[in-house]
Tab-separated table of C-alpha atoms in Angstrom:
chain	number	residue	atom	x	y	z
Q	3	MET	CA	6.366	-32.781	-13.054
Q	4	PHE	CA	3.294	-34.050	-14.848
Q	5	GLY	CA	4.801	-34.631	-18.280
Q	6	ALA	CA	3.559	-33.670	-21.677
Q	7	VAL	CA	0.107	-34.122	-23.123
Q	8	LYS	CA	-1.557	-37.113	-21.487
Q	9	GLY	CA	-3.882	-37.973	-24.327
Q	10	LYS	CA	-6.949	-36.794	-26.143
Q	11	VAL	CA	-10.507	-36.720	-24.946
Q	12	ASN	CA	-13.217	-35.920	-27.508
Q	13	GLY	CA	-10.578	-34.564	-29.883
Q	14	MET	CA	-9.135	-32.139	-27.308
Q	15	ALA	CA	-5.679	-32.416	-25.794
Q	16	LYS	CA	-5.778	-33.348	-22.110
Q	17	TYR	CA	-3.130	-31.873	-19.845
Q	18	ALA	CA	-2.290	-32.365	-16.195
Q	19	PRO	CA	-5.102	-31.583	-13.736
Q	20	GLY	CA	-5.368	-27.841	-13.259
Q	21	ILE	CA	-3.829	-26.906	-16.626
Q	22	TYR	CA	-5.695	-26.007	-19.774
Q	23	LYS	CA	-4.991	-24.096	-22.939
Q	24	ARG	CA	-6.742	-21.037	-24.368
Q	25	GLY	CA	-5.425	-20.284	-27.808
Q	26	LYS	CA	-1.662	-20.760	-27.596
Q	27	ILE	CA	-1.351	-19.804	-23.899
Q	28	PHE	CA	-1.650	-22.176	-20.947
Q	29	TRP	CA	-3.915	-21.340	-18.039
Q	30	ILE	CA	-3.838	-22.793	-14.547
Q	31	CYS	CA	-6.596	-23.537	-12.058
Q	32	TYR	CA	-6.010	-24.056	-8.330
Q	33	LYS	CA	-7.500	-23.440	-4.883
Q	34	SER	CA	-6.188	-20.364	-3.084
Q	35	ARG	CA	-5.388	-20.217	0.616
Q	36	ASP	CA	-8.986	-19.246	1.380
Q	37	SER	CA	-10.298	-22.247	-0.650
Q	38	LYS	CA	-11.520	-20.207	-3.601
Q	39	ILE	CA	-11.001	-21.506	-7.126
Q	40	VAL	CA	-8.538	-19.287	-9.002
Q	41	ARG	CA	-8.128	-19.413	-12.765
Q	42	GLU	CA	-5.310	-17.348	-14.210
Q	43	SER	CA	-3.048	-17.209	-17.202
Q	44	ALA	CA	0.359	-18.824	-16.874
Q	45	LYS	CA	1.459	-16.271	-19.517
Q	46	THR	CA	3.434	-18.905	-21.379
Q	47	ASP	CA	3.045	-21.356	-24.204
Q	48	ASP	CA	5.430	-23.813	-22.527
Q	49	LEU	CA	3.701	-26.667	-20.698
Q	50	GLY	CA	6.650	-27.189	-18.329
Q	51	GLN	CA	6.588	-23.582	-17.142
Q	52	ALA	CA	2.831	-23.744	-16.620
Q	53	GLU	CA	3.236	-26.910	-14.542
Q	54	SER	CA	5.960	-25.275	-12.448
Q	55	LEU	CA	3.836	-22.196	-11.814
Q	56	LEU	CA	0.863	-24.350	-10.828
Q	57	ALA	CA	3.043	-26.316	-8.400
Q	58	LEU	CA	4.321	-23.069	-6.819
Q	59	HIS	CA	0.785	-21.734	-6.344
Q	60	ARG	CA	-0.432	-24.996	-4.835
Q	61	LYS	CA	2.547	-25.211	-2.486
Q	62	ALA	CA	2.039	-21.610	-1.317
Q	63	ALA	CA	-1.675	-22.239	-0.725
Q	64	ALA	CA	-0.852	-25.359	1.298
Q	65	VAL	CA	1.308	-23.373	3.743
Q	66	GLY	CA	-1.241	-20.544	3.927
Q	67	GLU	CA	0.280	-17.778	1.834
Q	68	GLU	CA	-0.016	-16.340	-1.653
Q	69	TYR	CA	2.645	-17.101	-4.236
Q	70	GLY	CA	4.507	-13.973	-5.265
Q	71	GLU	CA	3.279	-11.985	-2.284
Q	72	THR	CA	5.648	-9.108	-1.717
Q	73	VAL	CA	6.721	-8.249	1.777
Q	74	CYS	CA	5.736	-4.798	3.006
Q	75	ARG	CA	8.674	-2.611	3.816
Q	76	SER	CA	8.056	-0.788	7.051
Q	77	CYS	CA	6.521	2.465	5.858
Q	78	THR	CA	4.112	4.940	7.422
Q	79	PHE	CA	1.418	6.719	5.496
Q	80	MET	CA	3.297	10.001	5.927
Q	81	GLU	CA	6.350	8.553	4.142
Q	82	LEU	CA	4.087	7.320	1.341
Q	83	ALA	CA	2.424	10.745	1.134
Q	84	ASP	CA	5.799	12.479	0.772
Q	85	LYS	CA	6.895	10.069	-1.952
Q	86	TYR	CA	3.538	10.329	-3.737
Q	87	ARG	CA	3.568	14.139	-3.521
Q	88	ALA	CA	6.898	14.136	-5.374
Q	89	PHE	CA	5.472	11.699	-7.942
Q	90	ALA	CA	2.315	13.767	-8.528
Q	91	ALA	CA	4.138	17.104	-8.843
Q	92	SER	CA	4.281	16.806	-12.636
Q	93	GLN	CA	0.575	16.053	-13.043
Q	94	LYS	CA	-1.899	18.586	-14.356
Q	95	SER	CA	-4.178	18.402	-11.325
Q	96	TYR	CA	-1.348	18.649	-8.792
Q	97	TYR	CA	-2.780	21.669	-6.959
Q	98	ILE	CA	-5.989	19.829	-6.005
Q	99	LYS	CA	-4.212	16.514	-5.492
Q	100	LYS	CA	-1.744	18.154	-3.093
Q	101	ILE	CA	-4.642	19.381	-0.955
Q	102	ILE	CA	-6.161	15.889	-0.863
Q	103	ILE	CA	-2.795	14.277	-0.044
Q	104	ASN	CA	-2.334	16.732	2.844
Q	105	GLN	CA	-5.809	15.925	4.177
Q	106	LEU	CA	-5.116	12.186	3.978
Q	107	ALA	CA	-1.696	12.624	5.604
Q	108	GLU	CA	-3.269	14.621	8.423
Q	109	LYS	CA	-5.731	11.785	9.086
Q	110	PHE	CA	-3.467	8.741	8.560
Q	111	GLY	CA	0.038	10.215	8.986
Q	112	ALA	CA	1.405	7.921	11.704
Q	113	VAL	CA	-0.481	4.789	10.582
Q	114	ASP	CA	1.716	2.025	9.191
Q	115	LEU	CA	0.632	0.842	5.720
Q	116	GLY	CA	0.342	-2.705	7.046
Q	117	GLU	CA	-2.364	-1.580	9.491
Q	118	PHE	CA	-4.783	-0.337	6.824
Q	119	THR	CA	-7.970	-2.376	6.608
Q	120	THR	CA	-11.131	-2.160	4.594
Q	121	SER	CA	-13.079	-1.062	7.667
Q	122	LEU	CA	-10.583	1.737	8.439
Q	123	VAL	CA	-10.996	3.195	4.956
Q	124	GLU	CA	-14.783	2.764	4.977
Q	125	SER	CA	-15.049	4.517	8.336
Q	126	TYR	CA	-12.916	7.406	7.003
Q	127	LEU	CA	-15.220	7.774	3.992
Q	128	SER	CA	-18.321	7.636	6.190
Q	129	GLU	CA	-16.863	10.336	8.452
Q	130	GLY	CA	-16.525	12.552	5.397
Q	131	LEU	CA	-20.224	12.168	4.611
Q	132	GLU	CA	-21.159	12.807	8.238
Q	133	GLU	CA	-19.135	16.039	8.150
Q	134	GLY	CA	-21.390	17.220	5.328
Q	135	LEU	CA	-19.126	16.554	2.343
Q	136	LYS	CA	-20.769	15.607	-0.924
Q	137	PRO	CA	-20.338	12.017	-2.158
Q	138	ALA	CA	-18.345	13.319	-5.138
Q	139	THR	CA	-15.810	14.975	-2.811
Q	140	VAL	CA	-15.464	11.825	-0.737
Q	141	ASN	CA	-15.016	9.798	-3.938
Q	142	ARG	CA	-12.183	12.092	-5.122
Q	143	ARG	CA	-10.383	11.608	-1.819
Q	144	PHE	CA	-10.864	7.860	-2.043
Q	145	ALA	CA	-9.661	7.777	-5.657
Q	146	CYS	CA	-6.474	9.531	-4.573
Q	147	LEU	CA	-6.040	7.090	-1.665
Q	148	LYS	CA	-6.508	4.100	-3.975
Q	149	HIS	CA	-3.956	5.456	-6.416
Q	150	MET	CA	-1.501	6.067	-3.578
Q	151	PHE	CA	-1.792	2.409	-2.574
Q	152	ARG	CA	-1.421	1.269	-6.182
Q	153	LYS	CA	1.817	3.261	-6.419
Q	154	ALA	CA	2.919	1.944	-3.001
Q	155	TYR	CA	2.505	-1.579	-4.385
Q	156	GLU	CA	4.570	-0.678	-7.460
Q	157	TRP	CA	7.228	0.825	-5.185
Q	158	SER	CA	7.196	-2.345	-2.997
Q	159	ASN	CA	5.875	-0.519	0.051
Q	160	CYS	CA	2.787	-2.710	0.414
Q	161	SER	CA	1.720	-6.205	-0.543
Q	162	GLU	CA	-0.782	-7.260	-3.153
Q	163	VAL	CA	-3.058	-8.480	-0.375
Q	164	MET	CA	-3.100	-4.980	1.124
Q	165	LEU	CA	-3.869	-3.485	-2.290
Q	166	LYS	CA	-6.773	-5.906	-2.736
Q	167	GLN	CA	-8.198	-4.895	0.651
Q	168	ILE	CA	-8.219	-1.235	-0.377
Q	169	ARG	CA	-9.783	-2.095	-3.730
Q	170	LYS	CA	-12.678	-3.872	-1.985
Q	171	VAL	CA	-14.036	-0.526	-0.791
Q	172	LYS	CA	-16.638	0.860	-3.179
Q	173	PHE	CA	-17.219	4.416	-4.321
Q	174	PHE	CA	-20.378	6.252	-3.243
Q	175	ARG	CA	-23.128	6.927	-5.748
Q	176	GLU	CA	-22.916	10.522	-6.913
């Protein structure tokens, strides 16, 4: 790869382009597939591992994908709702959450998780306000939906990109 420390500039160690150190941990800096600068921890104190991770991210960006992007298993929202209902059964607020999950499943039941977009979720939330629901009620439904997608990501039912799209939607002011 790039090798060890290349030298010192103004008393600071200089590493390969795109690698720097904060404390004992290396950080990497690269351009993502949409040409945005990304700075993230390499989560290691080994220069070689940081260089390898940087190379993987750059290679993935060059071919137009994200490094570490998980592939969505074919799953409908109804399947996610059933799995999430079983997960939430032990929670204190299960009675209310079950009602919200049923409402979401009624609306999005046959929709594949890969088809969810920011605009689809925003239009659903706007419909709730148009029906006369309070912003707090709409926010509770959205909070449940966001958590369902976070769990779907943990269960490998949706990609990180999909999770980020859902997280872009903002809550209403209460």
